[in-house]
XYZ file of C-alpha atoms in Angstrom:
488
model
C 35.150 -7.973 87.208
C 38.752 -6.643 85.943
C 38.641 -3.765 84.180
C 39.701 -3.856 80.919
C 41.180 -0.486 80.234
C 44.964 0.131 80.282
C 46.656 1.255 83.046
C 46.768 4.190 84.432
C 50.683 5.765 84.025
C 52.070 3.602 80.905
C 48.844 3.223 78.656
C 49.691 -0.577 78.601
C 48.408 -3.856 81.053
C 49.009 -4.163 84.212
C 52.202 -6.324 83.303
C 54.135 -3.403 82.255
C 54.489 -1.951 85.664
C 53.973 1.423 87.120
C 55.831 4.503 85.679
C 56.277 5.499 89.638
C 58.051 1.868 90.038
C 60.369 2.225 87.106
C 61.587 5.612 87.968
C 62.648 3.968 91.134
C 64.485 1.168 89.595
C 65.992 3.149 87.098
C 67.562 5.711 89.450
C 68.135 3.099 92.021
C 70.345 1.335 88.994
C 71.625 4.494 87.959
C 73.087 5.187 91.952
C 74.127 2.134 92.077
C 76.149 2.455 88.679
C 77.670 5.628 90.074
C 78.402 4.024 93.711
C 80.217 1.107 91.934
C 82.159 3.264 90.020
C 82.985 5.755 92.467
C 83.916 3.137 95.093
C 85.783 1.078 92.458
C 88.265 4.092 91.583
C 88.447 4.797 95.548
C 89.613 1.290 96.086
C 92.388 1.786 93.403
C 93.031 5.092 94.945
C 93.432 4.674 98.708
C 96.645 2.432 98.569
C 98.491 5.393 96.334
C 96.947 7.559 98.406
C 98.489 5.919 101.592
C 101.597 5.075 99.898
C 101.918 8.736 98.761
C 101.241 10.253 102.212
C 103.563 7.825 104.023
C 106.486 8.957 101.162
C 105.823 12.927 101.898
C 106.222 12.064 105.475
C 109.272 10.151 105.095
C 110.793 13.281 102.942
C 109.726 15.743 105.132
C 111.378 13.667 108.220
C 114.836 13.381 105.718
C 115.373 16.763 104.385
C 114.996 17.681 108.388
C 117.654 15.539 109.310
C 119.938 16.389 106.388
C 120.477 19.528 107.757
C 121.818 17.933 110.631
C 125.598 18.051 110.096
C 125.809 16.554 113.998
C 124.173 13.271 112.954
C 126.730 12.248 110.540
C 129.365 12.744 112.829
C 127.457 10.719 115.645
C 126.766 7.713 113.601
C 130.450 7.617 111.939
C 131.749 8.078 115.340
C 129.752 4.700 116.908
C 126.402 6.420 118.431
C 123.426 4.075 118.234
C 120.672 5.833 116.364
C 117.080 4.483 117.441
C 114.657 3.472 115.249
C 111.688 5.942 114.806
C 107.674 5.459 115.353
C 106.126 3.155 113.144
C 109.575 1.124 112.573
C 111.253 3.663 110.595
C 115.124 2.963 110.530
C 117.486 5.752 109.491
C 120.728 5.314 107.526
C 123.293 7.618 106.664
C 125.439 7.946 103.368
C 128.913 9.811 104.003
C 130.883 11.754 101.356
C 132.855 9.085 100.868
C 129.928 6.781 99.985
C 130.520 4.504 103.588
C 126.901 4.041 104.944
C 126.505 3.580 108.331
C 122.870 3.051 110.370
C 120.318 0.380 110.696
C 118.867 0.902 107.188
C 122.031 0.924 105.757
C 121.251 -2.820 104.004
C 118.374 -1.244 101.883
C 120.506 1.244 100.467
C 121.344 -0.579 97.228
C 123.787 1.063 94.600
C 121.083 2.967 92.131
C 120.317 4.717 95.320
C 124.018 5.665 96.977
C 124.716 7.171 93.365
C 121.694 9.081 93.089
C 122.159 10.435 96.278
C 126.031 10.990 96.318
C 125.160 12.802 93.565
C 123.363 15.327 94.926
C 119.657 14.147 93.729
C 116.998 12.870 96.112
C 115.738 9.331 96.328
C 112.236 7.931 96.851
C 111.911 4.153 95.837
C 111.427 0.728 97.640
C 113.801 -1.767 98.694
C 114.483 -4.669 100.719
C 115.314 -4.501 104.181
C 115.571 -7.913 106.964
C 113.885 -9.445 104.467
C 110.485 -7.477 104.197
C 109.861 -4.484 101.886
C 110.088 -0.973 102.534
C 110.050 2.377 101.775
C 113.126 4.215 101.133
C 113.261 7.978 100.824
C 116.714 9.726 101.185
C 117.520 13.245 101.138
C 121.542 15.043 99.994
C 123.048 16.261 102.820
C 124.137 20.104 102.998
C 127.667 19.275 103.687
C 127.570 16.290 101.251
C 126.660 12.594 102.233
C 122.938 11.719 102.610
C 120.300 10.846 104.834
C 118.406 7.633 104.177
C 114.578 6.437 105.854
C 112.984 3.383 105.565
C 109.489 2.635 106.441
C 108.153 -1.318 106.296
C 105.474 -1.697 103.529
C 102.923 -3.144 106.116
C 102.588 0.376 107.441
C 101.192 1.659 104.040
C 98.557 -1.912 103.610
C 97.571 -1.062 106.924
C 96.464 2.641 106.281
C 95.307 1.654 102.912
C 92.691 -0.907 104.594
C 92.020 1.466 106.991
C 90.912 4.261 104.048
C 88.726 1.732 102.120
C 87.118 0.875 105.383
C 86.467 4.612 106.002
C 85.117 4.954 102.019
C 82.297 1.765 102.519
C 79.746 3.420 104.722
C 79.883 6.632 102.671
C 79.142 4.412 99.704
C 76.087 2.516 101.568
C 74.295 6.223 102.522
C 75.222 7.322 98.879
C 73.392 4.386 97.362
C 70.163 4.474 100.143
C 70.015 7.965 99.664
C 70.116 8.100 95.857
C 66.760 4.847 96.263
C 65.273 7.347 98.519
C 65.715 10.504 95.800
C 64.771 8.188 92.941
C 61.317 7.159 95.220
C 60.186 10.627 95.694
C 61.346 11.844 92.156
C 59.176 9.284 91.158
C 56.686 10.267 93.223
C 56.825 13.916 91.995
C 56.972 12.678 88.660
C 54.301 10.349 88.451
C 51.787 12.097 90.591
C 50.578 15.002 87.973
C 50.473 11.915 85.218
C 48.220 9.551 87.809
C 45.780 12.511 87.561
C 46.075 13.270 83.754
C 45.253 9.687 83.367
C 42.154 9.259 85.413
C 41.041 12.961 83.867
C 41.376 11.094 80.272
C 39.107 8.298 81.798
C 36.469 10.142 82.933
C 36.593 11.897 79.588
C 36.361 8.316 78.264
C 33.365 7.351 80.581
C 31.765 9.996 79.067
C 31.953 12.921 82.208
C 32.554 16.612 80.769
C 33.799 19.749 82.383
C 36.430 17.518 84.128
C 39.263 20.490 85.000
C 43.119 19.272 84.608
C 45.956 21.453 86.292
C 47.947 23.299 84.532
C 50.525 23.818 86.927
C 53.957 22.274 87.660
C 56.654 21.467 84.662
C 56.057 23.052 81.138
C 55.683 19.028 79.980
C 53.206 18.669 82.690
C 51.100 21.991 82.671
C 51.083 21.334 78.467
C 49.748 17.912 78.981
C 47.236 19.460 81.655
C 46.238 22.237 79.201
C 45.562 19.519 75.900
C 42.746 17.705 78.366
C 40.895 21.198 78.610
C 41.235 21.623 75.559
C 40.198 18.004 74.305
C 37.471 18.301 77.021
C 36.048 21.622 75.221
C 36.332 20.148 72.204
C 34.289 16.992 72.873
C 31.960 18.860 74.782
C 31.065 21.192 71.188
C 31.354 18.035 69.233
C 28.640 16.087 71.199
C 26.672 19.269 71.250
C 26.275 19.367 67.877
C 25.880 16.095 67.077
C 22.925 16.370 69.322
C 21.779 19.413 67.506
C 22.032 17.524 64.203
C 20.407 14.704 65.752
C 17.416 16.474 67.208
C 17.452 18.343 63.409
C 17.658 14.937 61.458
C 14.836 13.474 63.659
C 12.726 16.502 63.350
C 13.289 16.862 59.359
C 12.330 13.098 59.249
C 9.282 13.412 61.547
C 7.698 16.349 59.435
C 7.507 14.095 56.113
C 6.815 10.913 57.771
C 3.692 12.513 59.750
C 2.000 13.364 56.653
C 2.396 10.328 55.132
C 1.362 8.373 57.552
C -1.805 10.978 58.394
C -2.813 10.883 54.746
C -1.918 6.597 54.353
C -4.304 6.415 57.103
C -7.098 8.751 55.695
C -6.603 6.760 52.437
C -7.511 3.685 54.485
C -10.105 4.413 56.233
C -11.697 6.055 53.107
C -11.543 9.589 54.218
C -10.368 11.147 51.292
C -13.302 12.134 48.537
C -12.445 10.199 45.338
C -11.764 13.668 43.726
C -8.958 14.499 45.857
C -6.875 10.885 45.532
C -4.282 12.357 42.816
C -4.347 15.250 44.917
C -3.044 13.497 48.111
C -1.647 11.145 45.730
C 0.747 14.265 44.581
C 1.290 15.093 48.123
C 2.662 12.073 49.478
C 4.996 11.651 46.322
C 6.327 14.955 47.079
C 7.129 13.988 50.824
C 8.506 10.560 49.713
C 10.697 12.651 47.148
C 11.778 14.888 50.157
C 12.975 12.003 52.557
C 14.576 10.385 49.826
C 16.391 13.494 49.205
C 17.634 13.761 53.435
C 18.777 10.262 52.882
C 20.712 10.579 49.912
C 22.410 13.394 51.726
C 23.176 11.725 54.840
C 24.534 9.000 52.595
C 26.518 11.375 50.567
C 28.166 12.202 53.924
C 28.670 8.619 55.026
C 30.558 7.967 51.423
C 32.584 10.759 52.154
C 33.975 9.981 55.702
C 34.841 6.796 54.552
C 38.400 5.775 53.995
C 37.581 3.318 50.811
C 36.096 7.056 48.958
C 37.231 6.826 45.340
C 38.237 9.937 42.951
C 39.013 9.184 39.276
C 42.188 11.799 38.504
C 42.485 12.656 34.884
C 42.914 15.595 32.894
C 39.454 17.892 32.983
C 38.410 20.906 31.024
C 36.598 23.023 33.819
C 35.266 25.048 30.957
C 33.511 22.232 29.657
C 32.498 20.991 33.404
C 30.944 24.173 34.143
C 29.011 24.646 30.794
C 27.611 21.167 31.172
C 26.213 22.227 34.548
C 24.587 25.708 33.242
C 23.240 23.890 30.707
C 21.156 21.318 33.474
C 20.606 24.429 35.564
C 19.383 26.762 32.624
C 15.752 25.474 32.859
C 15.346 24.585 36.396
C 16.597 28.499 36.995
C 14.015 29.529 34.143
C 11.214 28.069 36.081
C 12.092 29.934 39.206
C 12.423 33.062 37.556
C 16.265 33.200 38.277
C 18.547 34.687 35.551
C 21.945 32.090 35.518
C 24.431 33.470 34.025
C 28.121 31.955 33.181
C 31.653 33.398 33.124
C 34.547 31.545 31.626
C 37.799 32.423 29.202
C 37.994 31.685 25.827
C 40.200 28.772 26.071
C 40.079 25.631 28.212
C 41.099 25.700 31.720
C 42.519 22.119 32.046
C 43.362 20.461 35.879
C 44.058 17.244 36.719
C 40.995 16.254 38.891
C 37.889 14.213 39.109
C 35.804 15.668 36.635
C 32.422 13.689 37.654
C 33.120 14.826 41.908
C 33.705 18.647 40.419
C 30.118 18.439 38.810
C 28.699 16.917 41.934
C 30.201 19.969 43.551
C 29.204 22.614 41.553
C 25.764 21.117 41.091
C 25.502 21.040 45.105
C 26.528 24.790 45.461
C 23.711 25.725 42.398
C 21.216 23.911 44.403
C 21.980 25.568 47.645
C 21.968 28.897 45.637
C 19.241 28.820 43.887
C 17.008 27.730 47.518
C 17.604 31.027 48.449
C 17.745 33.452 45.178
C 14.410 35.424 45.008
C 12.862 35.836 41.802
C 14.682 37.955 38.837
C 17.897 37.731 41.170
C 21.360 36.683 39.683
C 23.201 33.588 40.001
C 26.590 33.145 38.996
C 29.046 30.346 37.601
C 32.484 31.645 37.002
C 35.609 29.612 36.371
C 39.329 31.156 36.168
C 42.907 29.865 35.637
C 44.946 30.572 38.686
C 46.999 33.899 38.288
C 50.726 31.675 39.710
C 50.817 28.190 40.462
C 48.374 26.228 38.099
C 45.470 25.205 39.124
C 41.830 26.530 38.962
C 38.963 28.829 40.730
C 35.469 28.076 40.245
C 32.815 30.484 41.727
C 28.676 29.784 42.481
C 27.681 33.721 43.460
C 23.934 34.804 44.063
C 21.904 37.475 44.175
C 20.067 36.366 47.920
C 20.297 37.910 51.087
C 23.324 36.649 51.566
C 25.687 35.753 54.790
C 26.475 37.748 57.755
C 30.425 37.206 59.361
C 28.993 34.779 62.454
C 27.209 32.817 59.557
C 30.212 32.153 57.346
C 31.946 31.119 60.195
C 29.998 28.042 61.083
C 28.382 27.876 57.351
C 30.096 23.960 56.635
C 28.818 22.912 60.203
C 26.471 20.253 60.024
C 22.634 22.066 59.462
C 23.876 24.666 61.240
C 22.313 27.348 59.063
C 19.692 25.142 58.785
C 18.385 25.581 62.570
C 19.399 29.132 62.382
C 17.389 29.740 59.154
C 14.594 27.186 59.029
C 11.631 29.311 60.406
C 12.870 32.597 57.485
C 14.450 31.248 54.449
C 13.667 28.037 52.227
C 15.959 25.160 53.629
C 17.319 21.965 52.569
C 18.578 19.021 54.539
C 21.070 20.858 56.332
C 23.516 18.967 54.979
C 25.023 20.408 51.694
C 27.126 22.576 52.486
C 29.049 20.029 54.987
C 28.967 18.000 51.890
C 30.282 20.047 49.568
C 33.106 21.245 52.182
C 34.057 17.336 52.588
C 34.193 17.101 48.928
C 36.174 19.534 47.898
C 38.404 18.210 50.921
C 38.791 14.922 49.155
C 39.735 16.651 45.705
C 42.470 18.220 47.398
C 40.916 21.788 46.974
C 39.342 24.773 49.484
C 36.415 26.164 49.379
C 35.928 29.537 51.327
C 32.467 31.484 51.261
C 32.154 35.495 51.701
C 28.575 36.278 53.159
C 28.632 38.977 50.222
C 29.378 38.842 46.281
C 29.282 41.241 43.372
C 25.596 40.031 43.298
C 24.995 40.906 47.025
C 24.698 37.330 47.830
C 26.901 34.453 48.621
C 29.927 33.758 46.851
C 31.677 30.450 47.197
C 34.731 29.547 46.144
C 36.748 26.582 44.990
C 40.438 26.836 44.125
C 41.528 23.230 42.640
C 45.245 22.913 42.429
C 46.639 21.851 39.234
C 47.167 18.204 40.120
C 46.154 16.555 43.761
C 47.854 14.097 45.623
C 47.144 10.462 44.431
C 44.315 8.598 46.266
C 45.642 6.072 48.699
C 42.632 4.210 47.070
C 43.191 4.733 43.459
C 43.982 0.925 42.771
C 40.070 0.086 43.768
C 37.108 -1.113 41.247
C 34.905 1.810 39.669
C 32.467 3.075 42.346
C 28.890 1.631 40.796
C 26.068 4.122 39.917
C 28.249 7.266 39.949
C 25.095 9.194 38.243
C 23.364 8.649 41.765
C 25.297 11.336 43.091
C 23.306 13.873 40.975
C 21.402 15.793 43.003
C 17.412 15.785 42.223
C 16.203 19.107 41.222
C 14.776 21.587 43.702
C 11.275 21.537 44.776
């Protein structure tokens, strides 16, 4: 069976080709690129070059023989001058402008004047019909001396050059395939093993170790699997943790209703003691019902489609509609609620209905854990600079120690950790109340201990969030399900 999964270097199907291959190509191309243009402006070059080398020579051979006052005299008197290697022909100019010599046709006018005039010559003429060179050189007791070379000689060294330049060029292009092959190699090789590390973190294998050595690019990719590897390791932990916590809160309510369903049908329970049980089972049935609305809570608010109404609110008012709920409940528990606001309105722009919902899930939380005659607090303040909004829920419990606030918005972590010594919830509303004020654009920090020696949480609102990327959807139905029930 294929496997599915993308490939290994390029995160795409197997059509888009190894990273290993391409690096080859590329730098293969690359070589070749350079080759070409290398060997393309040595091929222009080599016939200067040759011409150039053969002219040098030529003037270093006339300003030799210019200093030869003896060779003048020798050709004007009838000596026969014979030609030098590689057909060069000699000519000589006297002060009188006569030229005498075997190159003495390729001496054209341009040239005799030039050189009668004291200035050397290096130019090309014609000579028994073929080209040549022609390099002449003043004389030191005037005339000149003239040398002609036949063209041929310079196509022949020039071939000879570009034949020299084409194995260089081979090597330099095999040799740059080679380099490309094992920089690929070198390349690829830490990635090939970053890859199959990120798919046996995908198979589901932890404590999978990545190198960190080699490049900075490398060693930082190496370093972001241990890190992603740590991190999915704690997130799976406590998702088990909350699993094992959910199942267990779930199994605690459902045993007694199903122990006292099934005394109530097999007529164990005395007829005296029906509203009894009766009262029992509603309150377990009121408990799960509570779990679930929380876990749904939390659903609503990892989902993308979660909807906040933004308008002007009055936190003043907000807040003294909650004391007002919370007045009795806190009455009955023997818990003095108290409330600190301004004067005057403090007005945000914000979901007023999500800030109750808030503030109403901090009270609840609170109040779980204030002991009788204790304190508990709901304070609201205008932000000293920048607009916006603070709302404090403070108690009077036994508060928070540092390792506690740190991990206080983790899913029923304090729940686990406090479940056996302190009254407990689901576990779950702090983590909602975190997420929510995360949607309304706000923070909300806790220190373990208050002015009331209890928790203090805090929410500062700015003065106006960011729109909702869903603020064009329908009204969310039922929004007064969101009210949480009171506390039992």
């Amino acid at each position: 069976m294929n496997d599915p999964r993308p490939g290994p270097l390029t995160g795409a199907g197997p059509r888009s080709g190894s990273l290993a291959r391409k690096i080859v190509v590329l730098t293969t191309v690359v070589a070749a690129l350079a080759v070409a243009l290398t060997g393309l402006i040595a091929w222009q070059t080599a016939a200067h070059g040759a011409e150039q080398r053969e002219r040098d020579q030529l003037t270093r051979q006339a300003t030799v023989l210019s200093r030869l006052p003896v060779l003048s005299e020798a050709l004007f008197n009838g000596a026969q001058v014979l030609a030098g290697p590689n057909g060069v022909q000699l000519a000589v100019l006297a002060p009188d402008g006569a030229v005498s010599g075997t190159a003495s046709p390729a001496v054209d006018r341009a040239s005799k004047a030039a050189l009668l005039a004291g200035k050397p010559v290096s130019t090309t003429g014609i000579l028994g019909g073929r080209e040549v060179l022609l390099v002449g050189q003043p004389g030191v007791r005037g005339g000149a001396v003239v040398l002609t070379e036949p063209y041929s000689v310079v196509t022949e060294n020039t071939n000879q050059i570009r034949r020299n330049v084409i194995a260089p060029l081979v090597f330099g292009m095999l040799g740059a395939a080679l380099a490309g092959a094992l920089l690929a190699r070198r390349i690829a090789r830490p990635l090939v093993t970053a890859a199959q590390i990120a798919h046996r973190l995908a198979d589901g294998e932890r404590g999978v170790p990545a190198p960190v050595d080699g490049p900075r690019e490398t060693a930082d990719i190496g370093r972001a699997l241990n890190v992603l590897d740590a991190a999915l390791a704690r997130s799976e932990n406590r998702q088990r943790e909350f699993l094992l916590s959910v199942s267990h809160d779930l199994r605690t309510p459902l045993t007694a209703l199903q122990g006292y369903a099934e005394a109530l049908a097999d007529g164990l329970i005395e007829p005296e003691r029906v509203p009894e049980v009766g009262g029992i089972l509603a309150d377990e049935t009121r408990r799960l019902d509570r779990f679930l609305g929380d876990l749904l809570d939390l659903a609503r608010l990892e989902a993308d489609d979660f909807r906040l109404d933004v308008a002007p609110a009055d936190l003043v008012a907000v807040l003294s509609e909650a004391a007002a709920f919370w007045t009795g409940l806190c009455a009955r528990h023997g818990v003095d609620l108290r409330l600190e606001r301004p004067d005057g309105p403090v007005v945000v722009a914000t979901d007023a209905f999500r800030v109750r919902q808030l503030i109403d899930g901090l009270v609840q939380n609170a109040l779980r854990v204030t002991p009788e005659g204790a304190p508990l607090v709901l304070a609201v303040r205008a932000a000293a600079a920048g607009g916006g909004a603070a709302l404090q829920v403070r108690d009077g419990g036994p508060g928070l120690t540092d390792d506690d606030v740190r991990i206080a918005f983790d899913h029923g972590a304090l729940h686990e950790r406090y479940r056996g010594t302190r009254p407990v919830g689901s576990g779950l509303g702090l983590a909602i109340a975190h997420r929510l004020t995360g949607r309304l654009g706000a923070a909300l920090r806790v220190e373990g201990h208050g002015p009331e020696g209890g928790a203090c949480f805090t929410v500062s609102l700015p003065s106006a969030p960011a729109p909702d990327r869903d603020a064009g959807l329908p009204p969310a139905p039922d929004r007064d399900a969101g009210r949480p029930p009171a506390p039992g």
